PDB file of C-alpha atoms and ligand atoms in Angstrom:
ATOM      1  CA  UNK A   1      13.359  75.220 -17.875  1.00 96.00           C
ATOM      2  CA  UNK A   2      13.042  73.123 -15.120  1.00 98.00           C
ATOM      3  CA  UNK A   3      12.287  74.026 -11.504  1.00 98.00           C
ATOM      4  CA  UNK A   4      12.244  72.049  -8.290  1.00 98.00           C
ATOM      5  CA  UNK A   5       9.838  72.855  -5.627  1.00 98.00           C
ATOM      6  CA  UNK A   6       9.346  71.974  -1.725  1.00 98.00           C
ATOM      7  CA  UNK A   7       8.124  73.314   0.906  1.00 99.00           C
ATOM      8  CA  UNK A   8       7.313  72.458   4.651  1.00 98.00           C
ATOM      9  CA  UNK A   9       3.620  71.785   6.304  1.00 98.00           C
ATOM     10  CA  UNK A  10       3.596  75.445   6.746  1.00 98.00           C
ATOM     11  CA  UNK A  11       4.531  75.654   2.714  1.00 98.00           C
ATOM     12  CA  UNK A  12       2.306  72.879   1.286  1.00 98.00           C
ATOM     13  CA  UNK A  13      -0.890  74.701   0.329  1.00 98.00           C
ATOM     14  CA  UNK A  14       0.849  77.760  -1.195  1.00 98.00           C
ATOM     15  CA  UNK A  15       3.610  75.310  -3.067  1.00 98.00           C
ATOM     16  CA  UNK A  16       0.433  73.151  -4.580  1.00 98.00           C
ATOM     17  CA  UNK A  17      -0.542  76.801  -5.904  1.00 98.00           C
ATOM     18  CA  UNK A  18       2.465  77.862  -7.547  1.00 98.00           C
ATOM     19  CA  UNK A  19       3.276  74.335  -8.642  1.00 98.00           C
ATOM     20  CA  UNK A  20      -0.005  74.065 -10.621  1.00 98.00           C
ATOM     21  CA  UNK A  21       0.399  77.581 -12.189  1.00 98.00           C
ATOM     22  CA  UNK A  22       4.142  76.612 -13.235  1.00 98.00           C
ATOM     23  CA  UNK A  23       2.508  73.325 -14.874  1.00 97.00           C
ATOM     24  CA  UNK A  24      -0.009  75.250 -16.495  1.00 97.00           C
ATOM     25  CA  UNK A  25       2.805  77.553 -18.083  1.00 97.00           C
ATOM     26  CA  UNK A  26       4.308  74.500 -19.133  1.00 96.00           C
ATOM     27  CA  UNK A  27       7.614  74.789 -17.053  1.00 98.00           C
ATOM     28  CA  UNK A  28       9.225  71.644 -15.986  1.00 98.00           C
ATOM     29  CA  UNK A  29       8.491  70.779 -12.354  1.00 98.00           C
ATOM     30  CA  UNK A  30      10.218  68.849  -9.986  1.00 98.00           C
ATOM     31  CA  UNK A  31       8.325  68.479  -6.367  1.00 98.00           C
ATOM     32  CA  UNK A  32      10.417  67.114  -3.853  1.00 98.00           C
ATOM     33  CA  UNK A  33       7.794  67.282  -1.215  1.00 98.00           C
ATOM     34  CA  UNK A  34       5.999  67.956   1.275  1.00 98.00           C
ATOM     35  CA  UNK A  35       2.943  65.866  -0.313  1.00 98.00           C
ATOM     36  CA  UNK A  36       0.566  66.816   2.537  1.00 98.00           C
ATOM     37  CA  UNK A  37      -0.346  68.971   5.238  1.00 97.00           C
ATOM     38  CA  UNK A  38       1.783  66.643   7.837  1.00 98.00           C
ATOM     39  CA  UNK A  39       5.015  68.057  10.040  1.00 98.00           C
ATOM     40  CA  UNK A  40       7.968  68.022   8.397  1.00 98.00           C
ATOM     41  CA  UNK A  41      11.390  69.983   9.210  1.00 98.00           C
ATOM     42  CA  UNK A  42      12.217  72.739   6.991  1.00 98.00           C
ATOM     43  CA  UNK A  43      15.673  71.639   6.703  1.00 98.00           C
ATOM     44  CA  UNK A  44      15.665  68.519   5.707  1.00 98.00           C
ATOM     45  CA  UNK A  45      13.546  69.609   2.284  1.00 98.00           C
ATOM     46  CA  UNK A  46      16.286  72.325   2.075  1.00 98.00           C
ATOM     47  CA  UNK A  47      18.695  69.544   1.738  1.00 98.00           C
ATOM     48  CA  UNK A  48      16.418  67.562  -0.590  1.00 98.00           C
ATOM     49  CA  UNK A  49      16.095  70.548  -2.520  1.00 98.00           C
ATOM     50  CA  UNK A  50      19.584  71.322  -2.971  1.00 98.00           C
ATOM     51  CA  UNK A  51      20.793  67.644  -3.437  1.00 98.00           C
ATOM     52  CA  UNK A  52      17.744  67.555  -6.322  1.00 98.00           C
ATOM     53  CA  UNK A  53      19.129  71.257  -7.432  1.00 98.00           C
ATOM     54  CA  UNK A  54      22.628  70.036  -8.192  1.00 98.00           C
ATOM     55  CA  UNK A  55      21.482  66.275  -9.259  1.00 98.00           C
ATOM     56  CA  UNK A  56      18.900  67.248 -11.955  1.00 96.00           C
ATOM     57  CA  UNK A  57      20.690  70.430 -13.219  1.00 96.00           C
ATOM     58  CA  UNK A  58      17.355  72.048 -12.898  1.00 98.00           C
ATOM     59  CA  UNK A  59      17.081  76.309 -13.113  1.00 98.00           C
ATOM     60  CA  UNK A  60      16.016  77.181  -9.838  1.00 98.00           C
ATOM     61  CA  UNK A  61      14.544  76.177  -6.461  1.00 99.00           C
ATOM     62  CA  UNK A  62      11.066  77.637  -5.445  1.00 99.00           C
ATOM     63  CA  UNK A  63      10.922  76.784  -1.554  1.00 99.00           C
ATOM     64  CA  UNK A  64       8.167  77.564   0.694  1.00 99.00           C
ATOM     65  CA  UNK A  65       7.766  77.249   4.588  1.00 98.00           C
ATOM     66  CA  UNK A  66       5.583  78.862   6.843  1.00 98.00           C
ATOM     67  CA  UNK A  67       7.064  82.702   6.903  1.00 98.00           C
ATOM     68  CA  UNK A  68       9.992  81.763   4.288  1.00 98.00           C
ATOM     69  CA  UNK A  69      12.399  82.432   6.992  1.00 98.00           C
ATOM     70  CA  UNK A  70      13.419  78.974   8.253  1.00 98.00           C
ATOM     71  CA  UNK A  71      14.423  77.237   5.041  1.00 98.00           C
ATOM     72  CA  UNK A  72      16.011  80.274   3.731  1.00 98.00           C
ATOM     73  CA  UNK A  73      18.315  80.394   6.374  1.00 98.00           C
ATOM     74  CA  UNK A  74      18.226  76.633   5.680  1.00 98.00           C
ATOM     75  CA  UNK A  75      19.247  76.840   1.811  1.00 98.00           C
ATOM     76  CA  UNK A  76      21.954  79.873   2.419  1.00 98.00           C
ATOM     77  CA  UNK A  77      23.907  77.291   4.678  1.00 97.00           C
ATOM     78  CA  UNK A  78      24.749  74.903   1.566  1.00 98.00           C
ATOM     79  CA  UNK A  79      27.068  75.343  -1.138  1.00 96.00           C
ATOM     80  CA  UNK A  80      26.522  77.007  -4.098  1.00 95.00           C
ATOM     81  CA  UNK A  81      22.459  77.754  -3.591  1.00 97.00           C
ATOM     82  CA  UNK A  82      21.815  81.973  -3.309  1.00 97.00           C
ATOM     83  CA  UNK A  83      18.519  81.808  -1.701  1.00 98.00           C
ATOM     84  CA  UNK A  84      15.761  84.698  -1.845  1.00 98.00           C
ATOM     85  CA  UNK A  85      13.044  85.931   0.851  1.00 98.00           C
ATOM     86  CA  UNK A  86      11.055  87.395  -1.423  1.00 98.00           C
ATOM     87  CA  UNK A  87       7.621  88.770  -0.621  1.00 98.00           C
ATOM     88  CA  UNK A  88       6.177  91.658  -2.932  1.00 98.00           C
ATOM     89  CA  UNK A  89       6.605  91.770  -6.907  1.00 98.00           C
ATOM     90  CA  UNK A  90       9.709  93.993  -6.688  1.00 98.00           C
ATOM     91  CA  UNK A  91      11.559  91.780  -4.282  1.00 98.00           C
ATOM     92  CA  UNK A  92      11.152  89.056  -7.011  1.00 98.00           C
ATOM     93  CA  UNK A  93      12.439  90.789  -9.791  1.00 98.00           C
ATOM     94  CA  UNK A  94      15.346  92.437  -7.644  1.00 98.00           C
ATOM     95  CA  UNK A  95      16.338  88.981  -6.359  1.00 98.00           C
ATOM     96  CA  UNK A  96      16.909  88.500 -10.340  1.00 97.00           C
ATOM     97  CA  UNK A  97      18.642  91.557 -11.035  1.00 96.00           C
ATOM     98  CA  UNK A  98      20.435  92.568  -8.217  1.00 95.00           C
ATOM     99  CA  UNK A  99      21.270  89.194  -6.589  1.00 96.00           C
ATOM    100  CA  UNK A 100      20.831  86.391  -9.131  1.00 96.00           C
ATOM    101  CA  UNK A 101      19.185  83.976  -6.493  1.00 97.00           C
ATOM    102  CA  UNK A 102      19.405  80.447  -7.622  1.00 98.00           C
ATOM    103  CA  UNK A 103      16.541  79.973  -5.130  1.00 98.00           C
ATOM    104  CA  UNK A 104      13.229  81.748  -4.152  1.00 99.00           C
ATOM    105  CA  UNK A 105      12.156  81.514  -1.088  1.00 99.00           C
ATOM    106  CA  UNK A 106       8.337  82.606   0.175  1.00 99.00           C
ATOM    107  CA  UNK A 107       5.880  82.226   3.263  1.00 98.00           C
ATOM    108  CA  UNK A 108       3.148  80.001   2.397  1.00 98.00           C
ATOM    109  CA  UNK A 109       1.007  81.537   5.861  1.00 98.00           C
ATOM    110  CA  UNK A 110       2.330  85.339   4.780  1.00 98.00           C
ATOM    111  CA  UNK A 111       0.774  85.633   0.696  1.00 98.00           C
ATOM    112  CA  UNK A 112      -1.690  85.437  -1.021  1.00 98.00           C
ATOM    113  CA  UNK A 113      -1.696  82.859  -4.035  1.00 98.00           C
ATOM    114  CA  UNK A 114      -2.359  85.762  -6.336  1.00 98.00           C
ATOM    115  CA  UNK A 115       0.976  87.811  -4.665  1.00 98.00           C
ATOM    116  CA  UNK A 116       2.945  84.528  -4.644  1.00 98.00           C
ATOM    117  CA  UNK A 117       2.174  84.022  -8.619  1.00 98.00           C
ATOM    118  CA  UNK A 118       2.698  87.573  -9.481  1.00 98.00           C
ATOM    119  CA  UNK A 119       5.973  87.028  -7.766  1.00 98.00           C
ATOM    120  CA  UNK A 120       7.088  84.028  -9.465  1.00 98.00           C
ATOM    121  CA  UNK A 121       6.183  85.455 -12.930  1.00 98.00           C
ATOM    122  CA  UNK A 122       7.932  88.303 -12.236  1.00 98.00           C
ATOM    123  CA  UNK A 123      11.345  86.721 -10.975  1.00 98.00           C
ATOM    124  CA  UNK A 124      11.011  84.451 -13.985  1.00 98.00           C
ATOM    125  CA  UNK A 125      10.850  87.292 -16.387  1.00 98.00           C
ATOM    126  CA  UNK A 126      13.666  89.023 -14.734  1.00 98.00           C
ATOM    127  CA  UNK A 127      16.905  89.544 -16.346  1.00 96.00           C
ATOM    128  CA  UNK A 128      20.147  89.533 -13.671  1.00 95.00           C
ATOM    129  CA  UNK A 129      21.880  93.079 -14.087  1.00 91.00           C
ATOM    130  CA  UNK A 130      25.955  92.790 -14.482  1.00 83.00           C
ATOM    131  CA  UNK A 131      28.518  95.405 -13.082  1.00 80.00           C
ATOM    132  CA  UNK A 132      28.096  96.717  -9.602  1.00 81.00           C
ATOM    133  CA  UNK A 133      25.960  94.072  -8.798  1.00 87.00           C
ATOM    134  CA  UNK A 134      28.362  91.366 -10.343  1.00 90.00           C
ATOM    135  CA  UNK A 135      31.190  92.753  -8.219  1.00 92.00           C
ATOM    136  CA  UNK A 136      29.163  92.587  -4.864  1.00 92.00           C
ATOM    137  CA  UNK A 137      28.248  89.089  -5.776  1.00 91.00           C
ATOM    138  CA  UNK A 138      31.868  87.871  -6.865  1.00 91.00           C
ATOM    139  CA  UNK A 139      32.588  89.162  -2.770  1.00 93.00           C
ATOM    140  CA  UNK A 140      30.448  86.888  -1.878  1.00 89.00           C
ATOM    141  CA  UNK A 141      31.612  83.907  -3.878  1.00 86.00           C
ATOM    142  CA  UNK A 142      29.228  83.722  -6.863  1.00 82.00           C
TER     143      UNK A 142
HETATM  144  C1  LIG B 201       6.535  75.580  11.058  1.00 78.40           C
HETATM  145  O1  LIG B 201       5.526  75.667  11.987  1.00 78.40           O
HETATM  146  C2  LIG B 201       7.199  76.932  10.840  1.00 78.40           C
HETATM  147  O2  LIG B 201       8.010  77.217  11.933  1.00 78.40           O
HETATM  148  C3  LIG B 201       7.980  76.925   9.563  1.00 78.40           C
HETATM  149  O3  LIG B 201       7.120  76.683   8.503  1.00 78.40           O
HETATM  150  C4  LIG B 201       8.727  78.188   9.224  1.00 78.40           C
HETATM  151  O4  LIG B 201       7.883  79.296   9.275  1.00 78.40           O
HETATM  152  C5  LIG B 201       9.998  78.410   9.914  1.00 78.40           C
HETATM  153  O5  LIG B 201      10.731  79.368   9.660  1.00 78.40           O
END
């Protein structure tokens, strides 16, 4: 499984986190950036992070700003990525089942590192549910 990863200054920190759990777990990482602390607009590492997405055939996109919202908004605007505000455990496993995000999205100044990890575990371990949910997502293209 491979996963790409970026976030914004507001992102960094909590991105480092999850990245070095991820690595620990032996998942495949791919870190588009940012690589420090310094501004940086959300969307244009939404854009990396697609572009990367599509280029690498990776599994998902983890992507972190300061409250998630901006580059959510950010990564629902491009084609083909189903992006996630998640912020407790069962938000991260119902992005999975109900919604089959192709992209997680969380606020690095909003959780914890211990929320955030518990989160990405438990969207990992998540299996995507079929029927009704599969015919709400077909009306919105996916
Ligand atoms: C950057 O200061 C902040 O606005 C950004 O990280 C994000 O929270 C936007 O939605």
């Amino acid at each position: 499984m491979t996963i790409v990863l970026g976030a914004d200054h507001g992102g960094f920190q909590l991105k480092e986190k999850v990245k070095e759990h991820l690595s620990k777990n032996n998942i495949d990482i791919i870190d588009v950036g940012a690589y420090n602390e310094d501004s940086v607009d959300y969307p244009d590492i939404a854009m990396q992070l697609a572009k990367t997405f599509e280029e690498k055939k990776c599994d998902y996109i983890f992507a972190f700003c300061g409250t998630g919202i901006g580059i959510s908004i950010a990564l629902n605007k491009i084609e083909n990525i189903y992006a996630a505000l998640i912020y407790n455990k069962e938000t991260a496993i119902l992005a999975k089942e109900h919604n089959n995000a192709n992209a997680i999205v969380m606020g690095g100044r909003q959780l914890s590192t211990e929320t955030a990890i518990e989160m990405v575990d438990a969207f990992l371990a998540a299996n995507v549910l079929d029927e009704q949910h599969a015919r709400r997502r077909k009306k919105i293209g996916y």
